Amino acid sequence: MPQSQSELEEFFDLALDLMVIIGFDGYVKRVNPAYERTLGYPLRELLSRPFLEFVHPEDRSLLRDVFGELVDGRRNDVIGVEHRVICRDGSVRWLQWNTRTMPERGVVFAVGRDVTGRRRADAELREAQRMVEASRDELARLAEEQAALRRVATLVAHGTSPEELFTAVVLEVGRVFPAEHATLCRYEPGATMTVAISKGLADSFPVGSRWPLGNVSAVVFETGRPARIDSYADLSDRGAATAFREVGVRSAVGTPVVVDGRLWGVMTLASTEPLPAATEARLVSFTELLATAIANAESRAGLARLADEQAALRRVATLVARGTRPEEVFAAVTEEIGRLLAVDLATMDRYEQDGTFVIVGTWGGGGKHVPVGSRWPLGGRNLGTRVFETGRAARIDNLAEATGPLPEVIRETGIRAAVGTPIIVEGRLWGLMAAASSEEQPLPPDTEARLASFTELVATAIANAEARTEVAASRARLVAATDEERRRVVRDLHDGAQQRLVHTVVTLKLAHRALQNEETDLPALLTEALDNAEQATAELRELAHGILPPVLTQGGLRAGVDALASRMAVPIEIDVTVGRLPPVVEATAYFVVAEALTNVAKHAHAGRAEVTARIEHGTLAVHIRDDGVGGARPDGGGSGLTGLADRLAAIDGELRVDSPADGGTLVAAAIPLPG
């Protein structure tokens, strides 16, 4: 080998640059050690595969075109072409080549170098430059966003009305975010929402319009967290999806508006382009200011509403305290409720024992269709029946779904929604208070609670009126009973003891005359007078026994109960564990037992009975229980139990009768002991 050739071979092997000779057939003919070290493949593998197999797949098309131009003579050389190769260890490296075609030898000679480090440094430099530009953009965006937030915060601090604030927020959001459309909606009952303000889609989503929840708004409502949709192409037509697709919306983001811990509504941005990933977090800053403004406005409105409500309640309470007739109270309450709740109709209804309810108070335009005094049957799907069956408040948000005669009449007045709360008087369901509206939206969620404040006052007025009526009736019964008892005593005295005593006096006068005339019938006359006197004494004793037996006055309640039980035809079990009590207490307890045992003997058809009396918490508790047929009622038409209730009420006692059919009877009296 000539010396020049040897030197060339030595230079080829020792060169730090990569050298490779590629035949026109695409196979590597020779490589130097630097090339072999860079790719890491053994020489045999490098020479046995087309050189394009070592090129990164994304760069093969470029290299194939360049190599084709060198082979077919369109280019003699290439300067500075760069591409990636796949090394044996799987790593990727960048190589830069200068080539020279040798057509006479049918090869391409290439000299290259590894530029991976330089490419990486260039990439890092570009990334740094991009980050600097991004930082400048972010700072500008942040400054713009902070300025927008400051403007909104100023409006909040000045107490701007919610409507003005909603408009301002939507406009500021439109400036700050790359979104063509923005809406603020308030969540409503029934999985719906009402548009509070709209920008860009005002024709499709006018303010005040109501929509079913769907897509973004539904996800926010269900989770209480921000949500996004990046494609509306395949979504259902539920909610706003159709309107969004019609205007070319591609991406939408929604963030919740949370006021005092409750989900109030949703702010939604929509764009024909994908919205940035940080849109949700940035939008939260605006919804938080919105929530503060709404909370402040609701607080002010709530205070005003509370003041109005308290004033109305005071006016009603004043009527109740003055003992105003129930009819006047009913009319005043329905009017106060109608004006306070801003409804179209308010009624007060009383349940009757015949399965109907009567309108006792009404206010509003619909009142002419449901006048005071009109009677309506229970049954069907309506407020009156629901409250009657459950004893709880009820609402109907769509009166079109209600059934029954009254809803049919009310619908003719344009009423669409109604709420009713029960009126409970001393533990029993007396009636209901109802408020109804012709608005499309259901009545506010707190309507039941606000109605309840008035129904409590109404219940007090009814209870007071009933108590006054009952006191008057009780007094009348006591007067009648006293008069009747007085007449009975007079009659018994006249027909019995008085006649005996008159006869005794006449007989004694005859005996006195016989004594003066020394007549023989004197002993007989004295005997007759003595008999009449003894009979009169016995009759007086019997009369006094009917008022208060000696066994009670002498022996106390236990002795009196024993005496009553001894005259019963059925066995009586007695458990009276009290000693002597104040006379009025003993007498009242005695008459309770006497009346109850009389009912056992006359009506109960019982096999046994028991009487208990014990002192519990300063009260004498008297219970008379039997195993008879039951069905006894304190207001069942008889005067015995009613009279007992009156007697007990006179000393602040109470009478309770539990007497289910076929379940026996319990008569329970609670008599407070004097302090």
PDB file of N, CA and C in Angstrom, residues 88-148:
ATOM      1  N   ARG A  88     -27.890   2.074  19.629  1.00  0.00           N
ATOM      2  CA  ARG A  88     -28.166   0.702  20.056  1.00  0.00           C
ATOM      3  C   ARG A  88     -28.811   0.661  21.439  1.00  0.00           C
ATOM      4  N   ASP A  89     -28.465   1.625  22.349  1.00  0.00           N
ATOM      5  CA  ASP A  89     -29.033   1.631  23.699  1.00  0.00           C
ATOM      6  C   ASP A  89     -30.403   2.293  23.755  1.00  0.00           C
ATOM      7  N   GLY A  90     -30.960   2.626  22.559  1.00  0.00           N
ATOM      8  CA  GLY A  90     -32.282   3.230  22.506  1.00  0.00           C
ATOM      9  C   GLY A  90     -32.276   4.734  22.568  1.00  0.00           C
ATOM     10  N   SER A  91     -31.167   5.341  22.850  1.00  0.00           N
ATOM     11  CA  SER A  91     -31.108   6.799  22.927  1.00  0.00           C
ATOM     12  C   SER A  91     -31.154   7.390  21.526  1.00  0.00           C
ATOM     13  N   VAL A  92     -31.490   8.674  21.479  1.00  0.00           N
ATOM     14  CA  VAL A  92     -31.596   9.396  20.211  1.00  0.00           C
ATOM     15  C   VAL A  92     -30.540  10.496  20.202  1.00  0.00           C
ATOM     16  N   ARG A  93     -29.804  10.572  19.092  1.00  0.00           N
ATOM     17  CA  ARG A  93     -28.769  11.594  18.986  1.00  0.00           C
ATOM     18  C   ARG A  93     -28.931  12.318  17.656  1.00  0.00           C
ATOM     19  N   TRP A  94     -28.522  13.583  17.677  1.00  0.00           N
ATOM     20  CA  TRP A  94     -28.566  14.409  16.469  1.00  0.00           C
ATOM     21  C   TRP A  94     -27.181  14.410  15.805  1.00  0.00           C
ATOM     22  N   LEU A  95     -27.177  14.197  14.477  1.00  0.00           N
ATOM     23  CA  LEU A  95     -25.926  14.215  13.701  1.00  0.00           C
ATOM     24  C   LEU A  95     -26.042  15.256  12.584  1.00  0.00           C
ATOM     25  N   GLN A  96     -24.927  15.928  12.308  1.00  0.00           N
ATOM     26  CA  GLN A  96     -24.867  16.897  11.208  1.00  0.00           C
ATOM     27  C   GLN A  96     -23.854  16.404  10.174  1.00  0.00           C
ATOM     28  N   TRP A  97     -24.196  16.444   8.862  1.00  0.00           N
ATOM     29  CA  TRP A  97     -23.364  15.857   7.804  1.00  0.00           C
ATOM     30  C   TRP A  97     -23.070  16.867   6.700  1.00  0.00           C
ATOM     31  N   ASN A  98     -21.799  16.651   6.194  1.00  0.00           N
ATOM     32  CA  ASN A  98     -21.410  17.237   4.900  1.00  0.00           C
ATOM     33  C   ASN A  98     -21.084  16.060   3.984  1.00  0.00           C
ATOM     34  N   THR A  99     -21.588  16.074   2.743  1.00  0.00           N
ATOM     35  CA  THR A  99     -21.415  14.897   1.869  1.00  0.00           C
ATOM     36  C   THR A  99     -20.798  15.296   0.529  1.00  0.00           C
ATOM     37  N   ARG A 100     -20.185  14.315  -0.111  1.00  0.00           N
ATOM     38  CA  ARG A 100     -19.636  14.476  -1.464  1.00  0.00           C
ATOM     39  C   ARG A 100     -19.922  13.185  -2.221  1.00  0.00           C
ATOM     40  N   THR A 101     -20.517  13.346  -3.410  1.00  0.00           N
ATOM     41  CA  THR A 101     -20.863  12.168  -4.219  1.00  0.00           C
ATOM     42  C   THR A 101     -19.668  11.767  -5.095  1.00  0.00           C
ATOM     43  N   MET A 102     -19.398  10.471  -5.160  1.00  0.00           N
ATOM     44  CA  MET A 102     -18.337   9.927  -6.030  1.00  0.00           C
ATOM     45  C   MET A 102     -19.004   8.975  -7.010  1.00  0.00           C
ATOM     46  N   PRO A 103     -19.512   9.554  -8.130  1.00  0.00           N
ATOM     47  CA  PRO A 103     -20.275   8.717  -9.060  1.00  0.00           C
ATOM     48  C   PRO A 103     -19.443   7.598  -9.650  1.00  0.00           C
ATOM     49  N   GLU A 104     -18.118   7.900  -9.919  1.00  0.00           N
ATOM     50  CA  GLU A 104     -17.301   6.875 -10.549  1.00  0.00           C
ATOM     51  C   GLU A 104     -17.131   5.647  -9.676  1.00  0.00           C
ATOM     52  N   ARG A 105     -17.292   5.840  -8.341  1.00  0.00           N
ATOM     53  CA  ARG A 105     -17.163   4.704  -7.418  1.00  0.00           C
ATOM     54  C   ARG A 105     -18.513   4.228  -6.920  1.00  0.00           C
ATOM     55  N   GLY A 106     -19.565   5.007  -7.270  1.00  0.00           N
ATOM     56  CA  GLY A 106     -20.921   4.611  -6.872  1.00  0.00           C
ATOM     57  C   GLY A 106     -21.149   4.718  -5.385  1.00  0.00           C
ATOM     58  N   VAL A 107     -20.530   5.714  -4.737  1.00  0.00           N
ATOM     59  CA  VAL A 107     -20.700   5.872  -3.296  1.00  0.00           C
ATOM     60  C   VAL A 107     -20.871   7.340  -2.972  1.00  0.00           C
ATOM     61  N   VAL A 108     -21.372   7.562  -1.710  1.00  0.00           N
ATOM     62  CA  VAL A 108     -21.466   8.906  -1.147  1.00  0.00           C
ATOM     63  C   VAL A 108     -20.582   8.925   0.077  1.00  0.00           C
ATOM     64  N   PHE A 109     -19.666   9.894   0.100  1.00  0.00           N
ATOM     65  CA  PHE A 109     -18.754  10.028   1.231  1.00  0.00           C
ATOM     66  C   PHE A 109     -19.301  11.133   2.122  1.00  0.00           C
ATOM     67  N   ALA A 110     -19.443  10.825   3.419  1.00  0.00           N
ATOM     68  CA  ALA A 110     -20.036  11.793   4.353  1.00  0.00           C
ATOM     69  C   ALA A 110     -19.161  11.945   5.569  1.00  0.00           C
ATOM     70  N   VAL A 111     -19.000  13.182   5.992  1.00  0.00           N
ATOM     71  CA  VAL A 111     -18.277  13.505   7.224  1.00  0.00           C
ATOM     72  C   VAL A 111     -19.258  14.250   8.136  1.00  0.00           C
ATOM     73  N   GLY A 112     -19.363  13.799   9.344  1.00  0.00           N
ATOM     74  CA  GLY A 112     -20.339  14.427  10.236  1.00  0.00           C
ATOM     75  C   GLY A 112     -19.838  14.563  11.655  1.00  0.00           C
ATOM     76  N   ARG A 113     -20.689  15.101  12.484  1.00  0.00           N
ATOM     77  CA  ARG A 113     -20.347  15.245  13.893  1.00  0.00           C
ATOM     78  C   ARG A 113     -21.637  15.153  14.727  1.00  0.00           C
ATOM     79  N   ASP A 114     -21.456  14.805  15.980  1.00  0.00           N
ATOM     80  CA  ASP A 114     -22.566  14.681  16.926  1.00  0.00           C
ATOM     81  C   ASP A 114     -22.916  16.089  17.435  1.00  0.00           C
ATOM     82  N   VAL A 115     -24.127  16.562  17.102  1.00  0.00           N
ATOM     83  CA  VAL A 115     -24.541  17.915  17.528  1.00  0.00           C
ATOM     84  C   VAL A 115     -25.673  17.847  18.566  1.00  0.00           C
ATOM     85  N   THR A 116     -25.778  16.707  19.247  1.00  0.00           N
ATOM     86  CA  THR A 116     -26.862  16.559  20.232  1.00  0.00           C
ATOM     87  C   THR A 116     -26.784  17.624  21.315  1.00  0.00           C
ATOM     88  N   GLY A 117     -25.574  17.885  21.817  1.00  0.00           N
ATOM     89  CA  GLY A 117     -25.422  18.889  22.867  1.00  0.00           C
ATOM     90  C   GLY A 117     -25.841  20.266  22.399  1.00  0.00           C
ATOM     91  N   ARG A 118     -25.423  20.582  21.175  1.00  0.00           N
ATOM     92  CA  ARG A 118     -25.785  21.895  20.665  1.00  0.00           C
ATOM     93  C   ARG A 118     -27.292  22.017  20.452  1.00  0.00           C
ATOM     94  N   ARG A 119     -27.892  20.932  19.906  1.00  0.00           N
ATOM     95  CA  ARG A 119     -29.336  20.960  19.699  1.00  0.00           C
ATOM     96  C   ARG A 119     -30.069  21.116  21.034  1.00  0.00           C
ATOM     97  N   ARG A 120     -29.585  20.430  22.064  1.00  0.00           N
ATOM     98  CA  ARG A 120     -30.219  20.522  23.382  1.00  0.00           C
ATOM     99  C   ARG A 120     -30.083  21.936  23.933  1.00  0.00           C
ATOM    100  N   ALA A 121     -28.877  22.509  23.745  1.00  0.00           N
ATOM    101  CA  ALA A 121     -28.671  23.876  24.230  1.00  0.00           C
ATOM    102  C   ALA A 121     -29.574  24.857  23.480  1.00  0.00           C
ATOM    103  N   ASP A 122     -29.715  24.622  22.144  1.00  0.00           N
ATOM    104  CA  ASP A 122     -30.612  25.491  21.371  1.00  0.00           C
ATOM    105  C   ASP A 122     -32.052  25.370  21.861  1.00  0.00           C
ATOM    106  N   ALA A 123     -32.464  24.118  22.155  1.00  0.00           N
ATOM    107  CA  ALA A 123     -33.829  23.902  22.631  1.00  0.00           C
ATOM    108  C   ALA A 123     -34.053  24.574  23.979  1.00  0.00           C
ATOM    109  N   GLU A 124     -33.059  24.448  24.843  1.00  0.00           N
ATOM    110  CA  GLU A 124     -33.185  25.081  26.158  1.00  0.00           C
ATOM    111  C   GLU A 124     -33.235  26.598  26.031  1.00  0.00           C
ATOM    112  N   LEU A 125     -32.453  27.127  25.106  1.00  0.00           N
ATOM    113  CA  LEU A 125     -32.465  28.565  24.892  1.00  0.00           C
ATOM    114  C   LEU A 125     -33.830  29.013  24.370  1.00  0.00           C
ATOM    115  N   ARG A 126     -34.381  28.262  23.418  1.00  0.00           N
ATOM    116  CA  ARG A 126     -35.700  28.619  22.889  1.00  0.00           C
ATOM    117  C   ARG A 126     -36.768  28.529  23.976  1.00  0.00           C
ATOM    118  N   GLU A 127     -36.659  27.480  24.818  1.00  0.00           N
ATOM    119  CA  GLU A 127     -37.625  27.328  25.906  1.00  0.00           C
ATOM    120  C   GLU A 127     -37.516  28.492  26.886  1.00  0.00           C
ATOM    121  N   ALA A 128     -36.254  28.892  27.172  1.00  0.00           N
ATOM    122  CA  ALA A 128     -36.061  30.027  28.076  1.00  0.00           C
ATOM    123  C   ALA A 128     -36.666  31.290  27.485  1.00  0.00           C
ATOM    124  N   GLN A 129     -36.429  31.476  26.163  1.00  0.00           N
ATOM    125  CA  GLN A 129     -37.007  32.647  25.511  1.00  0.00           C
ATOM    126  C   GLN A 129     -38.536  32.583  25.530  1.00  0.00           C
ATOM    127  N   ARG A 130     -39.081  31.373  25.313  1.00  0.00           N
ATOM    128  CA  ARG A 130     -40.542  31.216  25.341  1.00  0.00           C
ATOM    129  C   ARG A 130     -41.098  31.524  26.729  1.00  0.00           C
ATOM    130  N   MET A 131     -40.362  31.050  27.748  1.00  0.00           N
ATOM    131  CA  MET A 131     -40.816  31.289  29.115  1.00  0.00           C
ATOM    132  C   MET A 131     -40.762  32.775  29.452  1.00  0.00           C
ATOM    133  N   VAL A 132     -39.730  33.452  28.946  1.00  0.00           N
ATOM    134  CA  VAL A 132     -39.654  34.894  29.185  1.00  0.00           C
ATOM    135  C   VAL A 132     -40.843  35.596  28.530  1.00  0.00           C
ATOM    136  N   GLU A 133     -41.118  35.206  27.289  1.00  0.00           N
ATOM    137  CA  GLU A 133     -42.258  35.803  26.605  1.00  0.00           C
ATOM    138  C   GLU A 133     -43.558  35.465  27.329  1.00  0.00           C
ATOM    139  N   ALA A 134     -43.646  34.194  27.754  1.00  0.00           N
ATOM    140  CA  ALA A 134     -44.856  33.778  28.479  1.00  0.00           C
ATOM    141  C   ALA A 134     -44.992  34.536  29.787  1.00  0.00           C
ATOM    142  N   SER A 135     -43.872  34.754  30.457  1.00  0.00           N
ATOM    143  CA  SER A 135     -43.909  35.508  31.714  1.00  0.00           C
ATOM    144  C   SER A 135     -44.396  36.923  31.475  1.00  0.00           C
ATOM    145  N   ARG A 136     -43.880  37.537  30.370  1.00  0.00           N
ATOM    146  CA  ARG A 136     -44.347  38.885  30.053  1.00  0.00           C
ATOM    147  C   ARG A 136     -45.856  38.880  29.792  1.00  0.00           C
ATOM    148  N   ASP A 137     -46.301  37.851  29.003  1.00  0.00           N
ATOM    149  CA  ASP A 137     -47.736  37.758  28.711  1.00  0.00           C
ATOM    150  C   ASP A 137     -48.537  37.511  29.983  1.00  0.00           C
ATOM    151  N   GLU A 138     -47.991  36.619  30.844  1.00  0.00           N
ATOM    152  CA  GLU A 138     -48.693  36.296  32.089  1.00  0.00           C
ATOM    153  C   GLU A 138     -48.768  37.512  33.002  1.00  0.00           C
ATOM    154  N   LEU A 139     -47.684  38.262  33.086  1.00  0.00           N
ATOM    155  CA  LEU A 139     -47.702  39.474  33.902  1.00  0.00           C
ATOM    156  C   LEU A 139     -48.723  40.477  33.367  1.00  0.00           C
ATOM    157  N   ALA A 140     -48.754  40.614  32.056  1.00  0.00           N
ATOM    158  CA  ALA A 140     -49.729  41.528  31.466  1.00  0.00           C
ATOM    159  C   ALA A 140     -51.150  41.033  31.723  1.00  0.00           C
ATOM    160  N   ARG A 141     -51.343  39.725  31.521  1.00  0.00           N
ATOM    161  CA  ARG A 141     -52.667  39.149  31.781  1.00  0.00           C
ATOM    162  C   ARG A 141     -53.056  39.301  33.237  1.00  0.00           C
ATOM    163  N   LEU A 142     -52.082  39.019  34.128  1.00  0.00           N
ATOM    164  CA  LEU A 142     -52.353  39.126  35.561  1.00  0.00           C
ATOM    165  C   LEU A 142     -52.697  40.562  35.941  1.00  0.00           C
ATOM    166  N   ALA A 143     -51.952  41.513  35.368  1.00  0.00           N
ATOM    167  CA  ALA A 143     -52.242  42.917  35.655  1.00  0.00           C
ATOM    168  C   ALA A 143     -53.641  43.287  35.180  1.00  0.00           C
ATOM    169  N   GLU A 144     -53.985  42.835  33.983  1.00  0.00           N
ATOM    170  CA  GLU A 144     -55.322  43.111  33.462  1.00  0.00           C
ATOM    171  C   GLU A 144     -56.394  42.452  34.324  1.00  0.00           C
ATOM    172  N   GLU A 145     -56.126  41.215  34.735  1.00  0.00           N
ATOM    173  CA  GLU A 145     -57.088  40.484  35.564  1.00  0.00           C
ATOM    174  C   GLU A 145     -57.250  41.146  36.925  1.00  0.00           C
ATOM    175  N   GLN A 146     -56.126  41.562  37.525  1.00  0.00           N
ATOM    176  CA  GLN A 146     -56.205  42.211  38.826  1.00  0.00           C
ATOM    177  C   GLN A 146     -56.946  43.548  38.725  1.00  0.00           C
ATOM    178  N   ALA A 147     -56.743  44.251  37.644  1.00  0.00           N
ATOM    179  CA  ALA A 147     -57.462  45.510  37.449  1.00  0.00           C
ATOM    180  C   ALA A 147     -58.964  45.251  37.346  1.00  0.00           C
ATOM    181  N   ALA A 148     -59.327  44.200  36.610  1.00  0.00           N
ATOM    182  CA  ALA A 148     -60.747  43.848  36.486  1.00  0.00           C
ATOM    183  C   ALA A 148     -61.331  43.470  37.840  1.00  0.00           C
TER     184      ALA A 148
END
